[in-house]
Every structure is written in C-alpha cells, then in structure tokens.
Tab-separated table of C-alpha atoms in Angstrom:
chain	number	residue	atom	x	y	z
A	1	MET	CA	-1.125	5.703	1.895
A	2	TYR	CA	-2.914	3.225	-0.338
A	3	ARG	CA	-6.404	2.182	0.746
A	4	ILE	CA	-7.254	-1.495	0.402
A	5	TRP	CA	-10.790	-2.812	0.846
A	6	ILE	CA	-11.178	-6.435	1.931
A	7	VAL	CA	-14.472	-8.030	0.851
A	8	GLU	CA	-14.294	-11.281	2.801
A	9	ASP	CA	-16.978	-12.999	4.914
A	10	ASP	CA	-14.487	-14.894	7.098
A	11	ALA	CA	-13.816	-12.431	9.916
A	12	LYS	CA	-10.597	-14.145	11.012
A	13	ILE	CA	-9.080	-14.119	7.526
A	14	ALA	CA	-10.155	-10.512	6.967
A	15	ALA	CA	-8.629	-9.430	10.284
A	16	LEU	CA	-5.397	-11.318	9.560
A	17	VAL	CA	-5.021	-9.740	6.126
A	18	ALA	CA	-5.910	-6.265	7.408
A	19	SER	CA	-3.410	-6.519	10.256
A	20	HIS	CA	-0.609	-7.612	7.944
A	21	LEU	CA	-1.310	-4.874	5.409
A	22	THR	CA	-1.468	-2.228	8.126
A	23	LYS	CA	1.930	-3.327	9.370
A	24	TYR	CA	3.351	-2.458	5.964
A	25	GLY	CA	1.829	0.984	5.783
A	26	TYR	CA	-1.443	0.322	3.970
A	27	GLU	CA	-4.866	1.502	5.074
A	28	ALA	CA	-6.899	-1.712	5.192
A	29	GLN	CA	-10.660	-1.858	5.708
A	30	ARG	CA	-13.074	-4.778	5.721
A	31	ILE	CA	-16.310	-4.236	3.759
A	32	GLU	CA	-19.243	-6.320	5.001
A	33	ALA	CA	-22.100	-4.574	3.178
A	34	TYR	CA	-21.769	-6.839	0.156
A	35	ASP	CA	-24.857	-5.519	-1.632
A	36	GLU	CA	-23.495	-1.972	-1.251
A	37	VAL	CA	-20.023	-2.550	-2.710
A	38	LYS	CA	-20.787	-0.980	-6.096
A	39	ARG	CA	-22.335	2.118	-4.544
A	40	LEU	CA	-19.513	2.465	-2.029
A	41	VAL	CA	-16.824	2.270	-4.710
A	42	ALA	CA	-18.649	4.778	-6.902
A	43	SER	CA	-19.623	7.323	-4.254
A	44	SER	CA	-17.075	7.101	-1.455
A	45	GLU	CA	-15.008	10.222	-0.800
A	46	ARG	CA	-12.114	7.868	-0.064
A	47	PRO	CA	-12.469	5.039	-2.598
A	48	PRO	CA	-10.118	2.057	-2.542
A	49	HIS	CA	-6.884	1.853	-4.494
A	50	LEU	CA	-7.261	-1.951	-4.537
A	51	VAL	CA	-9.959	-4.482	-3.623
A	52	VAL	CA	-9.277	-7.944	-2.183
A	53	LEU	CA	-12.354	-9.976	-3.089
A	54	ASP	CA	-13.550	-13.417	-2.019
A	55	ILE	CA	-15.733	-15.526	-4.333
A	56	ASN	CA	-17.937	-17.404	-1.850
A	57	LEU	CA	-19.923	-14.596	-0.242
A	58	PRO	CA	-23.434	-14.355	1.210
A	59	LYS	CA	-26.162	-13.314	-1.245
A	60	TYR	CA	-23.840	-12.444	-4.135
A	61	ASP	CA	-20.699	-14.236	-5.261
A	62	GLY	CA	-17.426	-12.469	-5.970
A	63	TYR	CA	-17.828	-12.782	-9.741
A	64	TYR	CA	-21.034	-10.752	-9.606
A	65	LEU	CA	-19.498	-8.141	-7.315
A	66	CYS	CA	-16.476	-7.895	-9.572
A	67	ARG	CA	-18.741	-7.111	-12.552
A	68	GLN	CA	-20.584	-4.558	-10.444
A	69	ILE	CA	-17.335	-2.833	-9.463
A	70	ARG	CA	-16.113	-2.891	-13.052
A	71	SER	CA	-19.231	-1.035	-14.192
A	72	VAL	CA	-18.122	2.010	-12.184
A	73	SER	CA	-14.373	1.657	-11.629
A	74	ASN	CA	-11.101	0.278	-12.967
A	75	VAL	CA	-9.682	-0.188	-9.470
A	76	PRO	CA	-7.423	-3.296	-9.359
A	77	ILE	CA	-9.190	-6.367	-7.952
A	78	LEU	CA	-7.374	-9.327	-6.440
A	79	PHE	CA	-9.438	-12.460	-5.852
A	80	LEU	CA	-8.714	-14.392	-2.656
A	81	SER	CA	-10.577	-17.692	-2.695
A	82	ALA	CA	-10.557	-21.322	-1.595
A	83	ARG	CA	-11.569	-22.276	-5.137
A	84	ALA	CA	-8.330	-23.567	-6.594
A	85	GLY	CA	-9.545	-24.849	-9.958
A	86	GLU	CA	-8.123	-23.430	-13.162
A	87	MET	CA	-11.586	-22.540	-14.442
A	88	ASP	CA	-12.307	-20.555	-11.287
A	89	GLN	CA	-9.201	-18.486	-11.923
A	90	VAL	CA	-10.107	-18.079	-15.591
A	91	MET	CA	-13.603	-16.913	-14.634
A	92	ALA	CA	-12.162	-14.458	-12.121
A	93	ILE	CA	-10.037	-12.837	-14.815
A	94	GLU	CA	-12.851	-12.912	-17.397
A	95	HIS	CA	-15.201	-11.173	-14.965
A	96	GLY	CA	-12.725	-8.333	-14.507
A	97	GLY	CA	-10.279	-9.518	-11.847
A	98	ASP	CA	-6.589	-8.648	-12.084
A	99	ASP	CA	-4.998	-11.458	-10.061
A	100	TYR	CA	-5.870	-14.524	-7.994
A	101	VAL	CA	-4.568	-16.037	-4.749
A	102	THR	CA	-5.862	-19.374	-3.475
A	103	LYS	CA	-6.561	-20.286	0.145
A	104	PRO	CA	-4.709	-21.382	2.204
A	105	PHE	CA	-2.173	-18.711	1.363
A	106	HIS	CA	1.030	-17.172	2.664
A	107	LEU	CA	0.660	-13.555	3.735
A	108	GLU	CA	3.922	-12.619	2.032
A	109	VAL	CA	2.653	-14.001	-1.289
A	110	LEU	CA	-0.536	-11.967	-0.926
A	111	LEU	CA	1.500	-8.876	-0.035
A	112	ALA	CA	3.749	-9.365	-3.069
A	113	LYS	CA	0.713	-9.676	-5.348
A	114	ILE	CA	-0.811	-6.510	-3.892
A	115	ARG	CA	2.433	-4.593	-4.274
A	116	GLY	CA	2.741	-5.718	-7.862
A	117	LEU	CA	-0.784	-4.588	-8.719
A	118	LEU	CA	-0.283	-1.221	-7.031
A	119	ARG	CA	2.994	-0.670	-8.886
A	120	ARG	CA	1.447	-1.506	-12.230
A	121	THR	CA	-1.612	0.643	-11.581
A	122	TYR	CA	-0.165	3.673	-9.843
A	123	GLY	CA	3.578	3.377	-10.388
A	124	GLU	CA	5.813	4.962	-13.008
A	125	TYR	CA	4.710	2.511	-15.725
A	126	ALA	CA	1.014	2.900	-14.958
A	127	SER	CA	-1.617	4.009	-17.414
A	128	THR	CA	-3.460	7.209	-16.629
A	129	SER	CA	-6.821	5.526	-15.963
A	130	SER	CA	-7.767	3.920	-12.660
A	131	GLY	CA	-10.759	3.604	-10.395
A	132	ALA	CA	-9.469	5.396	-7.330
A	133	SER	CA	-7.575	8.490	-8.257
A	134	PRO	CA	-3.850	8.078	-7.598
A	135	ARG	CA	-3.537	11.858	-7.422
A	136	GLU	CA	-3.820	11.743	-3.667
A	137	ASP	CA	-0.065	11.568	-3.838
A	138	VAL	CA	1.061	14.358	-1.514
A	139	ALA	CA	1.761	13.353	2.083
A	140	GLU	CA	2.208	15.965	4.794
A	141	TYR	CA	3.607	15.912	8.325
A	142	GLN	CA	3.952	19.144	10.284
A	143	GLY	CA	4.734	21.244	7.231
A	144	LEU	CA	6.931	18.673	5.508
A	145	PHE	CA	5.397	17.714	2.154
A	146	LEU	CA	6.208	14.586	0.163
A	147	ASP	CA	5.098	14.605	-3.482
A	148	MET	CA	4.879	11.042	-4.757
A	149	SER	CA	4.407	11.971	-8.417
A	150	LYS	CA	7.224	14.527	-8.624
A	151	LEU	CA	9.613	12.625	-6.308
A	152	THR	CA	10.235	15.682	-4.145
A	153	ALA	CA	10.249	16.729	-0.496
A	154	GLU	CA	9.397	20.306	0.441
A	155	TYR	CA	9.515	22.392	3.607
A	156	GLY	CA	9.153	26.127	4.073
A	157	GLY	CA	9.367	26.822	0.344
A	158	ARG	CA	12.547	24.776	-0.077
A	159	ARG	CA	12.423	21.671	-2.232
A	160	THR	CA	14.718	18.727	-2.877
A	161	GLU	CA	14.503	15.912	-5.380
A	162	LEU	CA	14.412	12.322	-4.129
A	163	THR	CA	15.379	9.001	-5.628
A	164	PRO	CA	12.588	6.392	-5.800
A	165	LYS	CA	14.091	4.562	-2.800
A	166	GLU	CA	14.354	7.773	-0.756
A	167	LEU	CA	10.734	8.506	-1.621
A	168	GLN	CA	9.654	5.027	-0.479
A	169	LEU	CA	11.676	5.398	2.706
A	170	MET	CA	10.084	8.744	3.568
A	171	SER	CA	6.636	7.471	2.630
A	172	ALA	CA	6.995	4.533	5.016
A	173	LEU	CA	8.193	6.761	7.865
A	174	MET	CA	5.542	9.415	7.267
A	175	ALA	CA	2.815	6.762	7.345
A	176	SER	CA	3.560	6.373	11.072
A	177	PRO	CA	5.122	9.703	12.136
A	178	GLY	CA	6.815	9.587	15.494
A	179	GLU	CA	6.502	5.810	15.645
A	180	PRO	CA	9.437	3.447	15.067
A	181	VAL	CA	9.440	1.429	11.851
A	182	SER	CA	11.553	-1.707	11.904
A	183	ARG	CA	14.473	-2.194	9.548
A	184	GLU	CA	12.815	-5.381	8.349
A	185	ALA	CA	9.619	-3.528	7.417
A	186	LEU	CA	11.601	-0.851	5.587
A	187	LEU	CA	13.616	-3.437	3.691
A	188	GLU	CA	10.379	-5.163	2.645
A	189	ARG	CA	8.893	-1.825	1.590
A	190	LEU	CA	11.882	-0.693	-0.457
A	191	TRP	CA	12.896	-3.969	-2.092
A	192	ASP	CA	10.725	-6.819	-3.359
A	193	ASP	CA	13.326	-9.545	-2.767
A	194	VAL	CA	15.182	-8.672	0.428
A	195	GLN	CA	17.321	-11.806	0.419
A	196	PHE	CA	19.472	-10.205	-2.269
A	197	VAL	CA	19.755	-6.837	-0.511
A	198	ASP	CA	22.694	-5.911	1.693
A	199	ASP	CA	21.406	-4.529	5.008
A	200	ASN	CA	23.898	-1.698	4.672
A	201	THR	CA	22.022	-0.481	1.595
A	202	LEU	CA	19.194	0.715	3.838
A	203	THR	CA	21.682	2.569	6.036
A	204	VAL	CA	23.075	4.350	2.984
A	205	ASN	CA	19.606	5.492	1.933
A	206	VAL	CA	18.816	6.715	5.457
A	207	THR	CA	22.087	8.674	5.614
A	208	ARG	CA	21.404	10.288	2.235
A	209	MET	CA	17.851	11.223	3.244
A	210	ARG	CA	19.050	12.743	6.513
A	211	LYS	CA	21.356	15.071	4.561
A	212	LYS	CA	18.506	16.134	2.307
A	213	LEU	CA	16.294	16.928	5.291
A	214	GLU	CA	19.113	19.016	6.756
A	215	ALA	CA	19.441	20.883	3.451
A	216	LEU	CA	15.733	21.744	3.652
A	217	GLU	CA	16.410	23.260	7.098
A	218	THR	CA	13.456	21.311	8.415
A	219	PRO	CA	13.128	20.425	12.113
A	220	HIS	CA	12.235	16.903	11.062
A	221	ALA	CA	14.833	14.195	11.390
A	222	ILE	CA	15.142	10.453	10.849
A	223	GLU	CA	16.090	9.126	14.253
A	224	THR	CA	17.599	5.727	14.963
A	225	VAL	CA	15.630	3.599	17.411
A	226	ARG	CA	18.137	1.156	18.851
A	227	GLY	CA	17.290	-2.472	18.293
A	228	VAL	CA	14.263	-1.585	16.164
A	229	GLY	CA	14.816	0.707	13.196
A	230	TYR	CA	13.994	4.357	12.494
A	231	ARG	CA	11.336	6.969	13.130
A	232	LEU	CA	10.487	10.343	11.650
A	233	ALA	CA	10.246	12.996	14.348
A	234	ALA	CA	10.492	16.737	14.793
A	235	LYS	CA	12.955	18.459	17.116
A	236	GLY	CA	11.569	18.769	20.596
A	237	GLU	CA	9.576	15.540	20.425
A	238	PRO	CA	10.363	13.008	23.166
A	239	GLU	CA	12.392	10.043	21.989
C-alpha cells in the first residue's frame, strides 16, 4: 500500500483528498507539523511514497518545503495550489516538484496524476532511486504472500506467477481483506481509462485469479458480493 502525505493547511481539502485516496487503496496522512516535514521524511520508519504539497502554508511556503524535502529524499512531490499562474508552476518544478494541480480541482484528475507519478517512480519503468524505498513490496494476508516486484503469489511454499492486472487485482483486495471492494473501484485501479474497458474484462481477470488461488491450495478465495463487487476472504469467514 502506497503511503501519501498531504501537506495542506486547509483541513477540509486535506480530509477530502485523504478520503478519496483511501477509497482507492492508498494510505493517506495529513502532515500539519510544517517545520518538521524535512525531519519526518528523513527519519520516519514509514516514509511517504508521494507527497501532496500546498504552496501557501503557515510559516514556510511550499517551495521552501520542497527544497527541504529534496535535500534528503527523491520522493515524488505533487503541488496542489490555488496559484494558477504559469510562473508558479515553473517555480514549483524548478524547486524540485514533479507535477502540479491547480485549485479548484477534480478529485479524479488528482488521482490520475498521483497514479502516474507512482507508476513512473515505482513501476516497471522506474529508476532504482527514490526517496521512500519501494522495496516494501510484499503484502501478506493470513499466510498468503503477494510479491509486487516478482509478480507472484505464494502460499504454503507453493508459488504462482501473476499478470500485472492479476497483481493489481490482488493488491486492491488485500488492501481491505474481508471487506467488499466495488467493481467500479477495481476497474479504476486496474485501468486508467475505464470508459474504454469492457466490464467483462474484470470478470475474466477475477476468474483467472480464482483458478490460481485454487492451484496454490490456499483457503483464500475471491468471493462475489452481490450488487457490490468482490472481497478476499478465507474459508470459514462469515460472508
């Protein structure tokens, strides 16, 4: 699960962004100790994989904080600001930012920008250097291990290879084990532009993943939640 820090002094905006990111499987946290951002990034046991950073902040502006972060980390930084001028965006990039979204903004645009940065930083075309280590790439749920870097699932010493879409599907379900995840959320997670994706494509991926779980002889199963979507559960759990 990617960790995203939100450095934003508007509590309502921060809460809105955090809620939306959480819905899509991210771990979102608002950081209010603005003068401690550099230290937190450098010393935290769970540093961010991405920082959403406002420009107009108390005491220090976002440009200064961006330079501070850059002195200790290459973590991707996305500016989120009401400053819509071209020079503001140029300054954001020159001070070390990776992308820029202006307020007011659509949550889906922000989400798309975040996904793009995460893919470029930690995905298959990523460079090996980054601020927060992307090696925290093994998820586990009751003995079922998902290795993001090797594209494999493992249980009880048995291992199976996964396609990138199967990996994303399992990652989304394992982020909320036992809880239903809507088909819409899964479609958004697996494909950037869902308007060109046949809904049946998700069903095909679920069916394929179910067979692979059966081959692992794991008690875990992808269960259909009528009218909602799917959930990852273990045999014996209440539906």
